[in-house]
C-alpha cells in the first residue's frame, strides 16, 4: 500500500480495496461492541411495515480514538460507554427520540454525540471515530462524527 500525509496532519493508506484516513498522532483505538433490544415505529410519508410498532436487537459498535491513555491507563472505561448505550436498551425509542425518527442513522448519531459529550472532560485528544448500528442482518449504518 501507499502512504501519503496531507497538510492537516492526517495520513491515508491506499490499497486496491481500501482507503483509510487516520490522524497521525492517534496512538490508541478502542472498540466496544454491545447489543441492545428495543422497539420503535417510524413516521414515514409512504406505506411501510416500519410505521407499525416493532422491535429489534440492535448490534452497536463504538470506536473511540485517543492520543494517549488517561490517568487510569485506559482510553476510556468500557463501562462508561456501556452506560450511555444502555440508556436505549429495553425502551420504546420513540419516547427518547421525540422530535426525530428513531432510525438506525439517528440512533448512531445520538450515541456518538452522547459519548463525545462525556469525553469532553478529557485533557487530551479523545473522540468517537464512528458508531455502527446493525438493525438486522445485512442492514448496518455507520456514523462518523465531525472531527475536531
Coordinates of C-alpha atoms in Angstrom, one line a residue:
X1 CA 0.0 0.0 0.0
X2 CA 1.0 3.6 -0.5
X3 CA 1.0 6.2 2.3
X4 CA 0.6 10.0 1.9
X5 CA 0.2 12.7 4.5
X6 CA -1.9 15.8 3.9
X7 CA -1.4 19.3 5.3
X8 CA -4.0 18.7 8.1
X9 CA -1.8 16.0 9.8
X10 CA -3.9 13.1 8.5
X11 CA -2.5 10.1 6.7
X12 CA -4.2 7.8 4.2
X13 CA -3.3 4.3 3.3
X14 CA -4.2 3.4 -0.3
X15 CA -4.8 -0.1 -1.4
X16 CA -6.8 -1.6 -4.2
X17 CA -9.8 -2.2 -1.9
X18 CA -9.4 0.2 1.0
X19 CA -8.9 4.0 1.5
X20 CA -8.5 4.9 5.2
X21 CA -7.7 8.2 6.9
X22 CA -6.3 8.4 10.3
X23 CA -4.9 11.2 12.5
X24 CA -1.1 10.9 12.7
X25 CA -0.9 11.3 16.5
X26 CA -3.5 8.7 17.3
X27 CA -1.9 6.0 19.4
X28 CA -5.0 4.1 20.7
X29 CA -8.2 2.9 19.2
X30 CA -10.9 1.4 21.5
X31 CA -13.7 -0.7 20.1
X32 CA -16.8 -1.7 22.2
X33 CA -19.5 -4.0 20.9
X34 CA -22.9 -4.2 22.5
X35 CA -26.4 -5.5 21.8
X36 CA -29.5 -3.6 22.8
X37 CA -33.2 -4.5 22.4
X38 CA -35.9 -2.1 22.0
X39 CA -38.9 -1.1 19.9
X40 CA -39.8 1.8 17.7
X41 CA -42.1 3.0 15.0
X42 CA -41.1 5.2 12.1
X43 CA -43.0 8.2 10.8
X44 CA -42.8 7.8 7.1
X45 CA -44.6 9.5 4.2
X46 CA -45.1 6.2 2.4
X47 CA -46.6 2.8 3.2
X48 CA -44.2 0.7 5.2
X49 CA -44.5 -2.0 7.8
X50 CA -41.9 0.1 9.8
X51 CA -44.7 2.6 10.5
X52 CA -46.1 0.0 13.0
X53 CA -44.5 -0.5 16.4
X54 CA -41.9 -3.3 16.2
X55 CA -38.7 -4.3 17.8
X56 CA -35.1 -5.1 17.0
X57 CA -32.0 -6.5 18.7
X58 CA -29.5 -3.8 17.5
X59 CA -25.8 -4.6 17.4
X60 CA -23.8 -1.5 18.3
X61 CA -20.1 -0.9 17.7
X62 CA -18.5 2.2 19.2
X63 CA -14.9 3.1 18.1
X64 CA -13.0 5.8 20.1
X65 CA -9.6 7.1 19.3
X66 CA -7.2 8.8 21.6
X67 CA -3.7 10.3 21.6
X68 CA -2.8 8.9 24.9
X69 CA -4.2 7.0 27.9
X70 CA -5.9 8.6 30.8
X71 CA -4.6 8.6 34.4
X72 CA -6.1 5.1 34.9
X73 CA -4.1 3.7 31.9
X74 CA -7.2 3.5 29.6
X75 CA -8.6 5.2 26.6
X76 CA -11.9 5.3 28.5
X77 CA -13.5 2.7 30.8
X78 CA -15.7 0.3 28.7
X79 CA -18.3 0.6 31.4
X80 CA -18.8 4.3 30.7
X81 CA -19.6 3.6 27.0
X82 CA -21.9 0.8 28.1
X83 CA -23.9 3.0 30.5
X84 CA -24.5 5.6 27.7
X85 CA -25.6 3.0 25.1
X86 CA -27.7 1.1 27.6
X87 CA -29.9 4.1 28.1
X88 CA -31.6 2.8 24.9
X89 CA -31.8 -0.8 26.0
X90 CA -35.3 -2.3 26.5
X91 CA -37.0 1.0 25.7
X92 CA -39.5 2.3 23.2
X93 CA -37.2 4.6 21.3
X94 CA -39.9 7.0 20.2
X95 CA -40.0 8.1 23.9
X96 CA -36.3 9.1 23.7
X97 CA -36.3 10.4 20.1
X98 CA -39.4 12.7 20.4
X99 CA -38.6 15.1 17.6
X100 CA -36.8 12.8 15.2
X101 CA -37.4 9.4 13.7
X102 CA -35.7 6.7 15.8
X103 CA -33.9 5.3 12.7
X104 CA -30.6 3.4 12.9
X105 CA -29.0 6.5 11.5
X106 CA -30.3 8.7 14.3
X107 CA -29.5 6.1 16.9
X108 CA -25.9 6.0 15.7
X109 CA -25.6 9.8 15.8
X110 CA -27.3 10.0 19.3
X111 CA -24.8 7.5 20.7
X112 CA -21.8 9.3 19.2
X113 CA -23.0 12.7 20.4
X114 CA -23.6 11.4 24.0
X115 CA -20.3 9.7 24.2
X116 CA -18.4 12.7 22.7
X117 CA -20.1 14.9 25.3
X118 CA -18.9 12.6 28.1
X119 CA -15.4 12.6 26.6
X120 CA -15.1 16.4 26.5
X121 CA -13.8 16.4 30.1
X122 CA -10.6 14.6 29.0
X123 CA -7.4 16.7 28.9
X124 CA -6.1 15.1 25.8
X125 CA -7.5 14.4 22.3
X126 CA -10.1 11.7 22.5
X127 CA -13.3 11.3 20.5
X128 CA -15.6 8.9 18.8
X129 CA -14.3 7.8 15.4
X130 CA -17.5 6.1 14.4
X131 CA -20.6 4.3 15.7
X132 CA -22.2 1.4 13.7
X133 CA -25.7 0.2 14.3
X134 CA -26.8 -3.1 12.8
X135 CA -30.6 -3.2 12.8
X136 CA -30.8 -6.6 11.3
X137 CA -28.6 -9.0 9.3
X138 CA -27.3 -7.1 6.3
X139 CA -28.6 -3.7 7.4
X140 CA -26.0 -1.6 9.1
X141 CA -25.4 2.2 9.3
X142 CA -22.1 3.8 10.3
X143 CA -21.9 7.4 11.5
X144 CA -18.6 9.3 11.5
X145 CA -19.0 12.4 13.6
X146 CA -17.1 15.5 12.5
X147 CA -13.5 15.6 13.8
X148 CA -12.4 18.4 16.0

